[in-house]
Amino acid sequence: MDEAASNGMGEFPKRLLFSENSWSVAIGVLSVGGLVGALVSGMVADRIGRRNALVINNGFFLAGSVWMSTATTAVHFSLGRFVLGIGCGVASGVANIYVMEISPIGWRGFYGCFFHLAIMLGILGTQVAAALASHMQWRVVVAIPGILSLVQIAGLPLRVESPSYLIKARHVNEARHALLKLRSGFDVTAEWQECLASLDSSATVALSAMRPAASVVGSSSSGGVPGVFSHPRVGSLSQLNASTGDASDSETMVKSSVVAKPAATGGARRSGMWQMICGRTRDDLRHLVGCNLAVMCLQQLCSVYVVLFSDSALASVLFDPQCPLPTRWSCIVACVVAIPAGILCMFKVDTLGRRPLLLISLGGMCTSSVLISVGLFYGPSSLVMAAVFLCCFVFALGVGAIPWFYVPECVPAYARSAMTTLGCSVYWCLSIVVGLIVPGIERSSSSQWLFVVYGGVSLVGLLFVALFVPETAMKATADIVKEHSGSLHLVFKRQRGSSQFFIG
């Protein structure tokens, strides 16, 4: 925050004059824009496509960056932050849907972790830029997002559109070619049938009338390498279908179930957020909705990043002023510590599973929060610093990365946009609430109790994940929905075997 008077030349002052309140508004308005963007992200993704939505959304990043870099007043700068926030909100929904839909079943976690890794690298970049602010022109720093958006505007149109979206939009041939391009050299029959089965009833009827399912899959398979399957993490008929029959039997089975579905459900049903919450969609998704909202809430309410990377006064409390490493650089080190954890999560989330990493992450955050609280009350300061670094590491290992792709991967395509919109909107709402509450706690004498709250939330989250959140690694979406439909229920995974049973 620059509270010095303007001393610039011409109409672009070198420094902008912010009061304490106006600077708080400039910081918090990004979350407000994020909420606006999240609320429309699903609708935009369904109307114009995932890839096209990302291309157009870069216009918000470009406009916000230009607006901030040319700001002459605090209001001008804050409006730029708001526009930039809209882009962040749209990207938080659309980008994760797009990555999930183009990723092979065994690599959804690996590619899904890139979103959080990019966030961490962005936070690290901003922290380094802030530390070097005296040697850099701040207008150049805030112009960097605009430069990156230009790169994406140029590169994204060269990428393929999501096959699931293209099928939903009834562009069958384009969807077939997109899937073959993404899975060059592999049998895509099972994945194609999963895309068909995840459509809503009205789209299924229209698609069935346009072209029989078996003929579409046959042509898609012939375009690649029929019957070839050489990688266990891409997904095969044996993985995605319980039947042990050949491909043609599987095609017939899926086709008949897809075509028969509208008759069984009595026609098309709406798949908006309210219908999904009430269980009025084609599948009863209430349990999955509850789990998705819980993991998104945990990501925001357990995050120590809101303290370390918001230029907050609490960072000065966490890091001993007598430490030879300044507070600002201590925050940078904490962010650097989190990056290897994010990379480790990328390589282990598909093999170990989502639940184990979430449990390890929440357990580690609960422990580190207790250690921070003990250190703040009784010392020593070295304990606080070590516990903060541990907290950042375990957060990035699970809770920081997994919710972003967990939300869109466990619901069918017809409800994916609505579920992602709901989850991201809750995330940005909590971001606004936390942004309003934490500064008040920092200014009070009870700031040491903040990590007691973090530890309690982490413990509650640990229990919720252990009791309710299902495993989704290496599972087809249809299987996840079939196993976990209905109202909220307890889910336990047996020690032996992969079967699951429910209580409640």
PDB file of C-alpha atoms in Angstrom, residues 285-303 358 362 395 398-400 402-404 406-407 410 419 422-424 426-427 430 457-458 460-470 488:
ATOM      1  CA  LEU A 285     -26.646 -36.094  -6.757  1.00  0.00           C
ATOM      2  CA  ARG A 286     -27.339 -34.797  -3.257  1.00  0.00           C
ATOM      3  CA  HIS A 287     -24.514 -36.729  -1.604  1.00  0.00           C
ATOM      4  CA  LEU A 288     -21.984 -35.622  -4.210  1.00  0.00           C
ATOM      5  CA  VAL A 289     -23.212 -32.021  -3.973  1.00  0.00           C
ATOM      6  CA  GLY A 290     -22.658 -32.057  -0.222  1.00  0.00           C
ATOM      7  CA  CYS A 291     -19.160 -33.529  -0.570  1.00  0.00           C
ATOM      8  CA  ASN A 292     -18.185 -31.063  -3.296  1.00  0.00           C
ATOM      9  CA  LEU A 293     -19.349 -28.058  -1.306  1.00  0.00           C
ATOM     10  CA  ALA A 294     -17.532 -29.350   1.767  1.00  0.00           C
ATOM     11  CA  VAL A 295     -14.161 -29.720   0.047  1.00  0.00           C
ATOM     12  CA  MET A 296     -14.463 -26.267  -1.530  1.00  0.00           C
ATOM     13  CA  CYS A 297     -15.285 -24.756   1.868  1.00  0.00           C
ATOM     14  CA  LEU A 298     -12.343 -26.550   3.454  1.00  0.00           C
ATOM     15  CA  GLN A 299      -9.987 -25.160   0.847  1.00  0.00           C
ATOM     16  CA  GLN A 300     -10.956 -21.605   1.754  1.00  0.00           C
ATOM     17  CA  LEU A 301     -11.475 -21.955   5.513  1.00  0.00           C
ATOM     18  CA  CYS A 302      -8.306 -23.974   6.160  1.00  0.00           C
ATOM     19  CA  SER A 303      -6.033 -21.848   4.018  1.00  0.00           C
ATOM     20  CA  LEU A 358      -7.003 -35.099   1.697  1.00  0.00           C
ATOM     21  CA  LEU A 362      -6.105 -32.004   6.801  1.00  0.00           C
ATOM     22  CA  PHE A 395      -2.057 -27.577   2.438  1.00  0.00           C
ATOM     23  CA  GLY A 398      -4.069 -32.080  -0.766  1.00  0.00           C
ATOM     24  CA  VAL A 399      -6.629 -29.479   0.288  1.00  0.00           C
ATOM     25  CA  GLY A 400      -5.125 -26.789  -1.918  1.00  0.00           C
ATOM     26  CA  ILE A 402      -7.687 -31.562  -5.073  1.00  0.00           C
ATOM     27  CA  PRO A 403     -11.003 -29.645  -4.664  1.00  0.00           C
ATOM     28  CA  TRP A 404     -10.516 -27.797  -7.960  1.00  0.00           C
ATOM     29  CA  TYR A 406     -12.672 -33.119  -7.595  1.00  0.00           C
ATOM     30  CA  VAL A 407     -15.806 -31.005  -8.096  1.00  0.00           C
ATOM     31  CA  CYS A 410     -17.524 -36.797  -9.905  1.00  0.00           C
ATOM     32  CA  MET A 419     -21.909 -28.150  -9.911  1.00  0.00           C
ATOM     33  CA  LEU A 422     -22.059 -23.767  -7.276  1.00  0.00           C
ATOM     34  CA  GLY A 423     -18.717 -24.873  -5.838  1.00  0.00           C
ATOM     35  CA  CYS A 424     -16.727 -21.929  -7.177  1.00  0.00           C
ATOM     36  CA  VAL A 426     -19.248 -20.804  -2.528  1.00  0.00           C
ATOM     37  CA  TYR A 427     -15.459 -20.537  -2.650  1.00  0.00           C
ATOM     38  CA  LEU A 430     -16.131 -17.444   1.597  1.00  0.00           C
ATOM     39  CA  VAL A 457     -11.924 -26.360  11.034  1.00  0.00           C
ATOM     40  CA  SER A 458      -9.208 -28.741   9.825  1.00  0.00           C
ATOM     41  CA  VAL A 460     -13.918 -31.090  11.410  1.00  0.00           C
ATOM     42  CA  GLY A 461     -12.868 -31.387   7.773  1.00  0.00           C
ATOM     43  CA  LEU A 462     -10.767 -34.445   8.552  1.00  0.00           C
ATOM     44  CA  LEU A 463     -13.751 -36.186  10.121  1.00  0.00           C
ATOM     45  CA  PHE A 464     -16.072 -35.203   7.274  1.00  0.00           C
ATOM     46  CA  VAL A 465     -13.712 -36.508   4.579  1.00  0.00           C
ATOM     47  CA  ALA A 466     -13.159 -39.756   6.480  1.00  0.00           C
ATOM     48  CA  LEU A 467     -16.890 -40.361   6.882  1.00  0.00           C
ATOM     49  CA  PHE A 468     -18.515 -38.968   3.753  1.00  0.00           C
ATOM     50  CA  VAL A 469     -16.188 -38.101   0.858  1.00  0.00           C
ATOM     51  CA  PRO A 470     -15.878 -40.960  -1.685  1.00  0.00           C
ATOM     52  CA  LEU A 488     -25.785 -37.768   2.419  1.00  0.00           C
TER      53      LEU A 488
END
